[in-house]
Amino acid sequence: MTTALITHADCLNHVTPEGHPERVARLEHILHALEPLDLKRVTAPMAAEDDILRVHPASYLSDLRKASPAEGWSQIDGDTFMSPGSLDAAFRAAGAVVRGVDMVLGGEVQNAFAAVRPPGHHAETDTAMGFCLFGNAALAAKHALDHHGLSRVAVVDFDVHHGNGTQDLLWDEPRALLITSQQMPLWPGSGRPDEDGAHGQILNMPLAPGSGRAEMQAAYEGQAFPRLRAFKPELIIISAGFDAHQDDPLASLNWATEDFAWITAELCKLASELCQGRIVSTLEGGYDLNALAAATRAHVEELTKAPA
Ligand SMILES: [Zn+2]
């Protein structure tokens, strides 16, 4: 079995203003770092509107279309911008994760990584924020549940920022377990343990600034992995942000590149135990170009070594 790498050149046409951390070079560095790996390379389709509308209202989609600029930028919030290519990039990003779900559930590949931007985990129901337009991980989970008829999907988010958008989009969804670790305090400020979903199906694991491997492993081994085993997901979706890396400029956790390999390998073992190894991972944050490329490569290499 193989690992799919799903991406599209449109994701390089989402251009942010000079100095913005979520920039085209991020994806360029990642794709370069993944070049030597033996992966099934897949061109991301545009997401179907139905897939977007499982988590966002039609009014939100039409607002984004109206905000899409003919030239230059439109500013959606303090740090979220659209360039002329952004809307297509967002549809490709969402489409990549959905395609990953289709391929993994269809048995075409063991697992999949969507190398896409804009990222998704901060986009709330009707609010774009934190560089994100569509809730890629959440809408892929809904696609797996509603389109493929799965009963239980888990989303694991190890981006250093809280996945407030994924939490918002899955708050009322009893068929989805969301497990998210984040530095606290840190933007966007949410992610306390008492934010546990309408059905107690959300697990927030705050990590203190400056903490590293020991605290991360304690949280995942002590809380996350037992919850996954108890939930018995039929698919695991990973919101793979690499900004918990010690070199990242936007946060202050101290994960090393090997820690991203560790967490990926552990999730692959759990997926093998629980759901025939089915994992779909999608890129979220990570803003030091070299650390991002190295950590993403470590993550994808572990996916290629995953047991079935
Ligand atoms: Zn982040």
Short mmCIF file of C-alpha atoms and ligand atoms in Angstrom, two decimals:
data_model
loop_
_atom_site.label_atom_id
_atom_site.label_comp_id
_atom_site.label_asym_id
_atom_site.label_seq_id
_atom_site.Cartn_x
_atom_site.Cartn_y
_atom_site.Cartn_z
CA MET A 1 0.00 0.00 0.00
CA THR A 2 1.06 3.52 -0.65
CA THR A 3 0.79 7.06 0.60
CA ALA A 4 -0.89 9.65 -1.61
CA LEU A 5 0.48 13.18 -1.85
CA ILE A 6 -2.41 15.37 -2.95
CA THR A 7 -1.80 18.94 -4.02
CA HIS A 8 -2.46 21.44 -6.81
CA ALA A 9 -0.56 24.33 -8.38
CA ASP A 10 -3.55 26.56 -7.57
CA CYS A 11 -2.46 26.39 -3.92
CA LEU A 12 0.60 28.41 -4.95
CA ASN A 13 -1.65 31.13 -6.41
CA HIS A 14 -3.02 32.10 -2.99
CA VAL A 15 -0.71 35.06 -2.47
CA THR A 16 -0.46 36.96 0.80
CA PRO A 17 1.03 40.43 1.33
CA GLU A 18 4.80 40.82 1.74
CA GLY A 19 5.91 39.74 5.22
CA HIS A 20 2.86 37.55 5.88
CA PRO A 21 3.94 34.28 7.54
CA GLU A 22 1.47 32.08 5.61
CA ARG A 23 3.20 32.49 2.28
CA VAL A 24 3.66 30.70 -1.02
CA ALA A 25 7.23 29.66 -0.11
CA ARG A 26 5.86 27.37 2.62
CA LEU A 27 4.30 25.01 0.12
CA GLU A 28 7.25 25.30 -2.27
CA HIS A 29 9.63 24.21 0.49
CA ILE A 30 7.39 21.32 1.45
CA LEU A 31 6.99 20.03 -2.09
CA HIS A 32 10.75 20.23 -2.60
CA ALA A 33 11.38 18.30 0.62
CA LEU A 34 8.91 15.59 -0.42
CA GLU A 35 10.36 15.17 -3.94
CA PRO A 36 12.64 12.22 -3.05
CA LEU A 37 9.87 10.21 -1.38
CA ASP A 38 8.05 7.37 -3.09
CA LEU A 39 4.49 8.70 -3.07
CA LYS A 40 1.42 8.41 -5.28
CA ARG A 41 1.17 11.95 -6.61
CA VAL A 42 -2.40 13.11 -7.05
CA THR A 43 -3.79 16.35 -8.48
CA ALA A 44 -6.35 17.83 -6.13
CA PRO A 45 -9.82 18.42 -7.54
CA MET A 46 -11.94 21.41 -6.61
CA ALA A 47 -14.17 20.54 -3.68
CA ALA A 48 -17.82 20.15 -4.58
CA GLU A 49 -20.04 22.89 -3.18
CA ASP A 50 -21.94 20.18 -1.30
CA ASP A 51 -18.77 19.36 0.63
CA ILE A 52 -18.26 22.99 1.61
CA LEU A 53 -21.93 23.40 2.52
CA ARG A 54 -21.79 20.51 5.01
CA VAL A 55 -19.98 22.87 7.38
CA HIS A 56 -20.45 26.43 6.05
CA PRO A 57 -23.74 28.16 5.12
CA ALA A 58 -24.37 29.20 1.51
CA SER A 59 -24.30 32.85 2.63
CA TYR A 60 -20.69 32.40 3.76
CA LEU A 61 -19.67 30.98 0.41
CA SER A 62 -21.34 33.86 -1.44
CA ASP A 63 -19.69 36.38 0.90
CA LEU A 64 -16.28 34.89 0.09
CA ARG A 65 -17.05 35.02 -3.63
CA LYS A 66 -17.99 38.70 -3.27
CA ALA A 67 -14.81 39.38 -1.31
CA SER A 68 -12.58 37.70 -3.91
CA PRO A 69 -10.56 40.56 -5.47
CA ALA A 70 -9.87 41.01 -9.20
CA GLU A 71 -6.42 42.29 -8.29
CA GLY A 72 -4.39 43.04 -5.18
CA TRP A 73 -5.89 41.81 -1.93
CA SER A 74 -9.04 41.89 0.07
CA GLN A 75 -8.61 41.71 3.82
CA ILE A 76 -11.05 39.37 5.51
CA ASP A 77 -9.85 39.87 9.07
CA GLY A 78 -6.73 41.14 10.83
CA ASP A 79 -4.50 38.48 9.33
CA THR A 80 -6.57 36.73 6.65
CA PHE A 81 -6.26 37.93 3.07
CA MET A 82 -7.61 36.91 -0.32
CA SER A 83 -5.74 37.41 -3.57
CA PRO A 84 -7.31 36.71 -6.99
CA GLY A 85 -6.16 33.07 -6.73
CA SER A 86 -7.26 32.45 -3.16
CA LEU A 87 -10.76 31.15 -3.74
CA ASP A 88 -9.60 28.50 -6.22
CA ALA A 89 -6.78 27.59 -3.83
CA ALA A 90 -9.29 27.15 -1.02
CA PHE A 91 -11.49 24.93 -3.19
CA ARG A 92 -8.42 22.85 -4.12
CA ALA A 93 -7.35 22.62 -0.47
CA ALA A 94 -10.76 21.37 0.60
CA GLY A 95 -10.96 19.15 -2.48
CA ALA A 96 -7.59 17.60 -1.70
CA VAL A 97 -8.65 16.48 1.76
CA VAL A 98 -11.96 15.14 0.44
CA ARG A 99 -10.10 13.29 -2.32
CA GLY A 100 -7.82 11.84 0.34
CA VAL A 101 -10.84 10.51 2.19
CA ASP A 102 -12.21 8.98 -1.02
CA MET A 103 -8.89 7.32 -1.85
CA VAL A 104 -8.24 5.95 1.62
CA LEU A 105 -11.79 4.68 2.14
CA GLY A 106 -11.80 3.27 -1.39
CA GLY A 107 -8.67 1.27 -0.61
CA GLU A 108 -6.62 2.98 -3.33
CA VAL A 109 -3.94 4.01 -0.85
CA GLN A 110 -3.11 3.31 2.78
CA ASN A 111 -3.07 6.94 3.78
CA ALA A 112 -2.84 10.41 2.27
CA PHE A 113 -1.26 13.80 2.89
CA ALA A 114 -2.83 16.95 1.47
CA ALA A 115 -0.08 19.53 0.88
CA VAL A 116 -2.34 22.54 0.59
CA ARG A 117 -2.92 26.15 1.51
CA PRO A 118 -4.80 28.10 2.66
CA PRO A 119 -4.96 26.03 5.86
CA GLY A 120 -8.32 25.31 7.44
CA HIS A 121 -8.57 24.71 11.17
CA HIS A 122 -9.35 28.31 12.23
CA ALA A 123 -12.25 28.82 9.80
CA GLU A 124 -15.49 28.86 11.79
CA THR A 125 -19.01 28.28 10.47
CA ASP A 126 -19.41 31.73 8.96
CA THR A 127 -16.11 33.39 9.87
CA ALA A 128 -12.81 33.21 7.99
CA MET A 129 -9.90 33.82 10.33
CA GLY A 130 -6.32 32.91 11.12
CA PHE A 131 -5.29 32.54 7.45
CA CYS A 132 -8.12 30.00 6.90
CA LEU A 133 -11.13 30.13 4.55
CA PHE A 134 -12.72 26.65 4.59
CA GLY A 135 -12.63 24.15 7.45
CA ASN A 136 -10.79 21.48 5.47
CA ALA A 137 -10.41 18.85 8.20
CA ALA A 138 -13.98 19.23 9.47
CA LEU A 139 -15.59 19.13 6.03
CA ALA A 140 -13.55 16.06 5.16
CA ALA A 141 -14.79 14.41 8.35
CA LYS A 142 -18.37 15.29 7.40
CA HIS A 143 -17.78 13.91 3.90
CA ALA A 144 -16.60 10.62 5.41
CA LEU A 145 -19.65 10.49 7.68
CA ASP A 146 -22.39 11.72 5.35
CA HIS A 147 -21.16 10.69 1.91
CA HIS A 148 -19.41 7.43 2.81
CA GLY A 149 -21.70 6.54 5.67
CA LEU A 150 -19.07 6.06 8.34
CA SER A 151 -20.25 6.12 11.94
CA ARG A 152 -17.15 7.40 13.72
CA VAL A 153 -14.36 9.69 12.50
CA ALA A 154 -11.59 11.12 14.68
CA VAL A 155 -9.77 14.37 13.97
CA VAL A 156 -6.39 14.87 15.68
CA ASP A 157 -4.99 18.41 15.52
CA PHE A 158 -1.39 18.93 16.68
CA ASP A 159 -0.97 22.45 15.27
CA VAL A 160 0.40 24.73 17.99
CA HIS A 161 -2.69 26.96 17.73
CA HIS A 162 -6.07 25.80 18.89
CA GLY A 163 -8.26 24.44 16.09
CA ASN A 164 -11.13 26.73 17.05
CA GLY A 165 -12.68 26.40 13.62
CA THR A 166 -12.69 22.62 13.59
CA GLN A 167 -14.08 22.72 17.12
CA ASP A 168 -16.86 25.10 16.02
CA LEU A 169 -17.74 23.03 12.94
CA LEU A 170 -17.79 19.72 14.84
CA TRP A 171 -19.17 21.01 18.16
CA ASP A 172 -22.58 19.35 17.67
CA GLU A 173 -21.37 16.27 15.77
CA PRO A 174 -21.52 13.17 18.00
CA ARG A 175 -19.98 11.00 15.27
CA ALA A 176 -16.73 12.98 15.31
CA LEU A 177 -14.14 12.88 18.10
CA LEU A 178 -11.88 15.95 18.01
CA ILE A 179 -8.59 15.79 19.88
CA THR A 180 -6.50 18.93 19.78
CA SER A 181 -3.29 20.01 21.51
CA GLN A 182 -2.26 23.65 21.59
CA GLN A 183 -0.01 26.07 23.37
CA MET A 184 -1.95 28.03 25.97
CA PRO A 185 -1.95 30.95 26.32
CA LEU A 186 -1.69 31.69 22.62
CA TRP A 187 -3.90 33.09 19.84
CA PRO A 188 -6.85 32.44 19.32
CA GLY A 189 -7.26 31.97 23.08
CA SER A 190 -9.74 29.09 23.05
CA GLY A 191 -9.01 25.42 23.72
CA ARG A 192 -9.52 24.97 27.45
CA PRO A 193 -10.28 21.46 28.72
CA ASP A 194 -13.84 22.47 29.65
CA GLU A 195 -14.59 23.15 25.96
CA ASP A 196 -15.62 19.57 25.36
CA GLY A 197 -18.34 19.65 22.69
CA ALA A 198 -22.10 19.22 22.83
CA HIS A 199 -21.66 15.49 23.40
CA GLY A 200 -18.40 15.48 25.35
CA GLN A 201 -16.68 14.41 22.13
CA ILE A 202 -13.98 17.11 22.08
CA LEU A 203 -10.73 16.74 23.99
CA ASN A 204 -8.67 19.89 24.42
CA MET A 205 -5.10 19.45 25.66
CA PRO A 206 -3.44 22.79 26.46
CA LEU A 207 0.37 22.77 26.63
CA ALA A 208 2.36 25.38 28.54
CA PRO A 209 4.71 27.73 26.66
CA GLY A 210 8.22 26.33 26.64
CA SER A 211 7.08 22.74 27.03
CA GLY A 212 8.51 20.06 24.80
CA ARG A 213 8.65 16.33 24.21
CA ALA A 214 7.88 15.11 27.72
CA GLU A 215 4.73 17.19 28.10
CA MET A 216 3.57 16.40 24.56
CA GLN A 217 4.05 12.66 24.99
CA ALA A 218 2.35 12.74 28.40
CA ALA A 219 -0.70 14.46 26.91
CA TYR A 220 -0.99 12.12 23.96
CA GLU A 221 -0.17 8.88 25.80
CA GLY A 222 -2.16 9.83 28.89
CA GLN A 223 -5.26 11.38 27.27
CA ALA A 224 -5.41 11.31 23.48
CA PHE A 225 -4.52 7.71 22.70
CA PRO A 226 -6.87 6.19 25.32
CA ARG A 227 -9.70 8.38 23.96
CA LEU A 228 -8.98 7.18 20.43
CA ARG A 229 -8.98 3.55 21.55
CA ALA A 230 -12.27 4.01 23.37
CA PHE A 231 -13.90 5.80 20.42
CA LYS A 232 -12.80 3.25 17.82
CA PRO A 233 -12.74 5.57 14.79
CA GLU A 234 -13.15 4.16 11.31
CA LEU A 235 -10.88 6.91 9.93
CA ILE A 236 -8.38 9.32 11.48
CA ILE A 237 -7.97 12.79 10.00
CA ILE A 238 -4.88 14.72 11.10
CA SER A 239 -4.68 18.51 11.13
CA ALA A 240 -0.94 18.57 10.69
CA GLY A 241 0.46 21.92 11.74
CA PHE A 242 4.19 22.07 12.28
CA ASP A 243 4.35 25.32 14.26
CA ALA A 244 4.91 23.56 17.60
CA HIS A 245 8.48 23.18 16.28
CA GLN A 246 11.10 24.82 18.46
CA ASP A 247 12.23 27.02 15.53
CA ASP A 248 8.78 28.36 14.72
CA PRO A 249 8.49 32.16 14.98
CA LEU A 250 4.78 32.29 15.89
CA ALA A 251 4.77 30.16 19.04
CA SER A 252 7.00 28.88 21.81
CA LEU A 253 6.66 25.12 22.18
CA ASN A 254 9.85 23.09 21.92
CA TRP A 255 9.02 20.14 19.69
CA ALA A 256 11.86 18.80 17.59
CA THR A 257 11.53 17.38 14.11
CA GLU A 258 11.70 13.86 15.63
CA ASP A 259 8.65 14.64 17.75
CA PHE A 260 6.53 15.03 14.64
CA ALA A 261 7.86 11.65 13.48
CA TRP A 262 6.97 10.16 16.87
CA ILE A 263 3.41 11.43 16.97
CA THR A 264 2.84 10.35 13.37
CA ALA A 265 4.21 6.88 13.99
CA GLU A 266 2.05 6.48 17.08
CA LEU A 267 -1.06 7.60 15.19
CA CYS A 268 -0.19 5.15 12.40
CA LYS A 269 0.06 2.32 14.95
CA LEU A 270 -3.29 3.30 16.42
CA ALA A 271 -4.87 3.53 12.98
CA SER A 272 -3.56 0.07 12.20
CA GLU A 273 -5.05 -1.23 15.45
CA LEU A 274 -8.39 0.56 15.09
CA CYS A 275 -9.21 1.33 11.44
CA GLN A 276 -7.12 -0.62 8.97
CA GLY A 277 -4.48 2.10 8.99
CA ARG A 278 -6.76 4.71 7.43
CA ILE A 279 -5.30 8.19 7.89
CA VAL A 280 -5.85 11.40 5.93
CA SER A 281 -3.55 14.22 6.98
CA THR A 282 -3.78 17.84 5.90
CA LEU A 283 -1.34 20.70 6.24
CA GLU A 284 -2.20 23.47 8.68
CA GLY A 285 0.49 25.84 10.06
CA GLY A 286 4.29 25.92 10.29
CA TYR A 287 6.15 29.14 9.57
CA ASP A 288 9.91 28.54 9.77
CA LEU A 289 10.56 27.33 6.24
CA ASN A 290 13.37 24.90 7.08
CA ALA A 291 11.68 23.48 10.17
CA LEU A 292 8.41 23.21 8.27
CA ALA A 293 10.01 21.31 5.40
CA ALA A 294 11.92 18.96 7.71
CA ALA A 295 8.98 18.25 10.00
CA THR A 296 6.59 17.72 7.11
CA ARG A 297 9.04 15.32 5.51
CA ALA A 298 9.39 13.42 8.80
CA HIS A 299 5.58 13.25 9.05
CA VAL A 300 5.08 11.98 5.51
CA GLU A 301 7.96 9.51 5.77
CA GLU A 302 6.25 7.94 8.78
CA LEU A 303 3.02 7.74 6.78
CA THR A 304 4.88 5.80 4.07
CA LYS A 305 6.16 3.34 6.71
CA ALA A 306 2.76 2.87 8.32
CA PRO A 307 1.51 -0.65 8.96
CA ALA A 308 -1.78 -1.56 7.26
ZN ZN B 1 -0.84 27.13 13.81
#
